[in-house]
Amino acid sequence: MLLKFTCDRLGHLELLRADGVVKVVGPGNRFAMITADGPKPLTVGELSPAINGTIQTIKSFERLVAEAAVTGNRDLLVAALVANPLCDSDAAANAVIDGLLEAHKAYLPQFFGQKFGA
Protein backbone atom coordinates (compact mmCIF):
# COMPACT_ATOMS: atom_id res chain seq x y z
CA MET A 1 0.00 0.00 0.00
CA LEU A 2 1.34 3.43 -0.92
CA LEU A 3 0.71 6.18 1.60
CA LYS A 4 1.41 9.74 0.53
CA PHE A 5 1.97 12.54 3.00
CA THR A 6 3.97 15.72 3.49
CA CYS A 7 6.66 15.86 6.13
CA ASP A 8 9.38 18.28 7.12
CA ARG A 9 12.49 18.33 4.93
CA LEU A 10 14.49 16.15 7.31
CA GLY A 11 17.14 15.50 4.69
CA HIS A 12 15.05 14.94 1.57
CA LEU A 13 16.91 17.63 -0.30
CA GLU A 14 20.06 19.13 1.09
CA LEU A 15 19.50 22.33 -0.88
CA LEU A 16 16.42 23.33 1.14
CA ARG A 17 16.46 25.27 4.36
CA ALA A 18 15.78 23.17 7.44
CA ASP A 19 12.25 24.60 7.71
CA GLY A 20 11.42 23.80 4.08
CA VAL A 21 8.68 21.37 3.14
CA VAL A 22 8.61 19.48 -0.11
CA LYS A 23 6.67 16.56 -1.57
CA VAL A 24 8.89 13.96 -3.16
CA VAL A 25 8.36 10.54 -4.63
CA GLY A 26 11.40 8.33 -4.81
CA PRO A 27 12.21 5.27 -6.89
CA GLY A 28 9.27 2.91 -7.10
CA ASN A 29 7.06 5.60 -5.54
CA ARG A 30 8.85 5.13 -2.23
CA PHE A 31 9.79 8.31 -0.44
CA ALA A 32 9.84 7.29 3.21
CA MET A 33 10.34 4.32 5.45
CA ILE A 34 7.68 3.92 8.12
CA THR A 35 9.39 3.05 11.38
CA ALA A 36 8.40 2.75 15.03
CA ASP A 37 9.64 6.36 15.38
CA GLY A 38 7.46 7.57 12.49
CA PRO A 39 8.18 8.21 8.82
CA LYS A 40 11.82 8.67 7.85
CA PRO A 41 12.29 10.42 4.48
CA LEU A 42 14.53 8.81 1.91
CA THR A 43 17.08 11.23 0.51
CA VAL A 44 16.82 12.17 -3.13
CA GLY A 45 20.48 12.88 -3.69
CA GLU A 46 22.07 15.59 -5.77
CA LEU A 47 19.84 17.31 -8.28
CA SER A 48 20.78 18.68 -11.67
CA PRO A 49 21.48 22.43 -11.71
CA ALA A 50 18.30 23.08 -13.73
CA ILE A 51 16.05 21.23 -11.27
CA ASN A 52 17.87 22.75 -8.30
CA GLY A 53 17.35 26.24 -9.72
CA THR A 54 13.66 25.65 -10.34
CA ILE A 55 13.10 24.39 -6.80
CA GLN A 56 14.98 27.34 -5.29
CA THR A 57 13.00 29.80 -7.42
CA ILE A 58 9.62 28.34 -6.46
CA LYS A 59 10.57 28.06 -2.76
CA SER A 60 11.61 31.75 -2.80
CA PHE A 61 8.27 32.64 -4.39
CA GLU A 62 6.40 30.63 -1.74
CA ARG A 63 8.28 32.29 1.15
CA LEU A 64 7.69 35.77 -0.27
CA VAL A 65 3.96 35.09 -0.77
CA ALA A 66 3.65 33.78 2.79
CA GLU A 67 5.42 36.82 4.23
CA ALA A 68 3.32 39.18 2.11
CA ALA A 69 0.13 37.43 3.21
CA VAL A 70 1.01 37.73 6.88
CA THR A 71 2.19 41.33 6.71
CA GLY A 72 -0.19 42.70 4.08
CA ASN A 73 2.80 44.12 2.20
CA ARG A 74 1.70 44.67 -1.38
CA ASP A 75 5.23 45.48 -2.59
CA LEU A 76 6.42 42.14 -1.25
CA LEU A 77 3.51 40.43 -3.00
CA VAL A 78 4.52 42.06 -6.29
CA ALA A 79 8.12 40.93 -5.74
CA ALA A 80 6.87 37.40 -5.08
CA LEU A 81 4.89 37.22 -8.31
CA VAL A 82 7.72 38.73 -10.34
CA ALA A 83 10.02 36.03 -8.89
CA ASN A 84 7.69 33.35 -10.24
CA PRO A 85 8.71 32.21 -13.73
CA LEU A 86 5.05 32.11 -14.77
CA CYS A 87 4.78 35.88 -14.36
CA ASP A 88 6.45 37.75 -17.20
CA SER A 89 6.46 41.33 -15.91
CA ASP A 90 5.87 43.77 -13.09
CA ALA A 91 2.80 45.02 -14.96
CA ALA A 92 1.36 41.50 -15.15
CA ALA A 93 2.03 40.95 -11.44
CA ASN A 94 0.24 44.17 -10.53
CA ALA A 95 -2.74 43.31 -12.76
CA VAL A 96 -3.08 39.86 -11.17
CA ILE A 97 -2.74 41.29 -7.67
CA ASP A 98 -5.30 44.02 -8.33
CA GLY A 99 -7.82 41.43 -9.47
CA LEU A 100 -7.13 38.98 -6.65
CA LEU A 101 -7.21 41.60 -3.92
CA GLU A 102 -10.46 43.06 -5.20
CA ALA A 103 -12.11 39.66 -5.59
CA HIS A 104 -11.00 38.48 -2.15
CA LYS A 105 -11.02 41.78 -0.26
CA ALA A 106 -13.17 40.37 2.55
CA TYR A 107 -10.58 37.67 3.22
CA LEU A 108 -7.47 39.85 2.88
CA PRO A 109 -8.01 42.83 5.21
CA GLN A 110 -4.28 43.08 5.94
CA PHE A 111 -3.78 44.49 2.43
CA PHE A 112 -6.27 47.28 3.15
CA GLY A 113 -4.90 48.55 6.46
CA GLN A 114 -7.21 46.41 8.57
CA LYS A 115 -6.67 43.50 10.92
CA PHE A 116 -8.20 40.05 10.69
CA GLY A 117 -11.63 39.93 12.29
CA ALA A 118 -12.04 43.74 12.21
CSV table of C-alpha atoms in Angstrom, one decimal:
chain,number,residue,atom,x,y,z
A,1,MET,CA,0.0,0.0,0.0
A,2,LEU,CA,1.3,3.4,-0.9
A,3,LEU,CA,0.7,6.2,1.6
A,4,LYS,CA,1.4,9.7,0.5
A,5,PHE,CA,2.0,12.5,3.0
A,6,THR,CA,4.0,15.7,3.5
A,7,CYS,CA,6.7,15.9,6.1
A,8,ASP,CA,9.4,18.3,7.1
A,9,ARG,CA,12.5,18.3,4.9
A,10,LEU,CA,14.5,16.1,7.3
A,11,GLY,CA,17.1,15.5,4.7
A,12,HIS,CA,15.0,14.9,1.6
A,13,LEU,CA,16.9,17.6,-0.3
A,14,GLU,CA,20.1,19.1,1.1
A,15,LEU,CA,19.5,22.3,-0.9
A,16,LEU,CA,16.4,23.3,1.1
A,17,ARG,CA,16.5,25.3,4.4
A,18,ALA,CA,15.8,23.2,7.4
A,19,ASP,CA,12.3,24.6,7.7
A,20,GLY,CA,11.4,23.8,4.1
A,21,VAL,CA,8.7,21.4,3.1
A,22,VAL,CA,8.6,19.5,-0.1
A,23,LYS,CA,6.7,16.6,-1.6
A,24,VAL,CA,8.9,14.0,-3.2
A,25,VAL,CA,8.4,10.5,-4.6
A,26,GLY,CA,11.4,8.3,-4.8
A,27,PRO,CA,12.2,5.3,-6.9
A,28,GLY,CA,9.3,2.9,-7.1
A,29,ASN,CA,7.1,5.6,-5.5
A,30,ARG,CA,8.9,5.1,-2.2
A,31,PHE,CA,9.8,8.3,-0.4
A,32,ALA,CA,9.8,7.3,3.2
A,33,MET,CA,10.3,4.3,5.5
A,34,ILE,CA,7.7,3.9,8.1
A,35,THR,CA,9.4,3.1,11.4
A,36,ALA,CA,8.4,2.8,15.0
A,37,ASP,CA,9.6,6.4,15.4
A,38,GLY,CA,7.5,7.6,12.5
A,39,PRO,CA,8.2,8.2,8.8
A,40,LYS,CA,11.8,8.7,7.9
A,41,PRO,CA,12.3,10.4,4.5
A,42,LEU,CA,14.5,8.8,1.9
A,43,THR,CA,17.1,11.2,0.5
A,44,VAL,CA,16.8,12.2,-3.1
A,45,GLY,CA,20.5,12.9,-3.7
A,46,GLU,CA,22.1,15.6,-5.8
A,47,LEU,CA,19.8,17.3,-8.3
A,48,SER,CA,20.8,18.7,-11.7
A,49,PRO,CA,21.5,22.4,-11.7
A,50,ALA,CA,18.3,23.1,-13.7
A,51,ILE,CA,16.1,21.2,-11.3
A,52,ASN,CA,17.9,22.7,-8.3
A,53,GLY,CA,17.4,26.2,-9.7
A,54,THR,CA,13.7,25.6,-10.3
A,55,ILE,CA,13.1,24.4,-6.8
A,56,GLN,CA,15.0,27.3,-5.3
A,57,THR,CA,13.0,29.8,-7.4
A,58,ILE,CA,9.6,28.3,-6.5
A,59,LYS,CA,10.6,28.1,-2.8
A,60,SER,CA,11.6,31.8,-2.8
A,61,PHE,CA,8.3,32.6,-4.4
A,62,GLU,CA,6.4,30.6,-1.7
A,63,ARG,CA,8.3,32.3,1.1
A,64,LEU,CA,7.7,35.8,-0.3
A,65,VAL,CA,4.0,35.1,-0.8
A,66,ALA,CA,3.6,33.8,2.8
A,67,GLU,CA,5.4,36.8,4.2
A,68,ALA,CA,3.3,39.2,2.1
A,69,ALA,CA,0.1,37.4,3.2
A,70,VAL,CA,1.0,37.7,6.9
A,71,THR,CA,2.2,41.3,6.7
A,72,GLY,CA,-0.2,42.7,4.1
A,73,ASN,CA,2.8,44.1,2.2
A,74,ARG,CA,1.7,44.7,-1.4
A,75,ASP,CA,5.2,45.5,-2.6
A,76,LEU,CA,6.4,42.1,-1.3
A,77,LEU,CA,3.5,40.4,-3.0
A,78,VAL,CA,4.5,42.1,-6.3
A,79,ALA,CA,8.1,40.9,-5.7
A,80,ALA,CA,6.9,37.4,-5.1
A,81,LEU,CA,4.9,37.2,-8.3
A,82,VAL,CA,7.7,38.7,-10.3
A,83,ALA,CA,10.0,36.0,-8.9
A,84,ASN,CA,7.7,33.3,-10.2
A,85,PRO,CA,8.7,32.2,-13.7
A,86,LEU,CA,5.0,32.1,-14.8
A,87,CYS,CA,4.8,35.9,-14.4
A,88,ASP,CA,6.4,37.8,-17.2
A,89,SER,CA,6.5,41.3,-15.9
A,90,ASP,CA,5.9,43.8,-13.1
A,91,ALA,CA,2.8,45.0,-15.0
A,92,ALA,CA,1.4,41.5,-15.2
A,93,ALA,CA,2.0,40.9,-11.4
A,94,ASN,CA,0.2,44.2,-10.5
A,95,ALA,CA,-2.7,43.3,-12.8
A,96,VAL,CA,-3.1,39.9,-11.2
A,97,ILE,CA,-2.7,41.3,-7.7
A,98,ASP,CA,-5.3,44.0,-8.3
A,99,GLY,CA,-7.8,41.4,-9.5
A,100,LEU,CA,-7.1,39.0,-6.7
A,101,LEU,CA,-7.2,41.6,-3.9
A,102,GLU,CA,-10.5,43.1,-5.2
A,103,ALA,CA,-12.1,39.7,-5.6
A,104,HIS,CA,-11.0,38.5,-2.1
A,105,LYS,CA,-11.0,41.8,-0.3
A,106,ALA,CA,-13.2,40.4,2.5
A,107,TYR,CA,-10.6,37.7,3.2
A,108,LEU,CA,-7.5,39.9,2.9
A,109,PRO,CA,-8.0,42.8,5.2
A,110,GLN,CA,-4.3,43.1,5.9
A,111,PHE,CA,-3.8,44.5,2.4
A,112,PHE,CA,-6.3,47.3,3.1
A,113,GLY,CA,-4.9,48.6,6.5
A,114,GLN,CA,-7.2,46.4,8.6
A,115,LYS,CA,-6.7,43.5,10.9
A,116,PHE,CA,-8.2,40.0,10.7
A,117,GLY,CA,-11.6,39.9,12.3
A,118,ALA,CA,-12.0,43.7,12.2
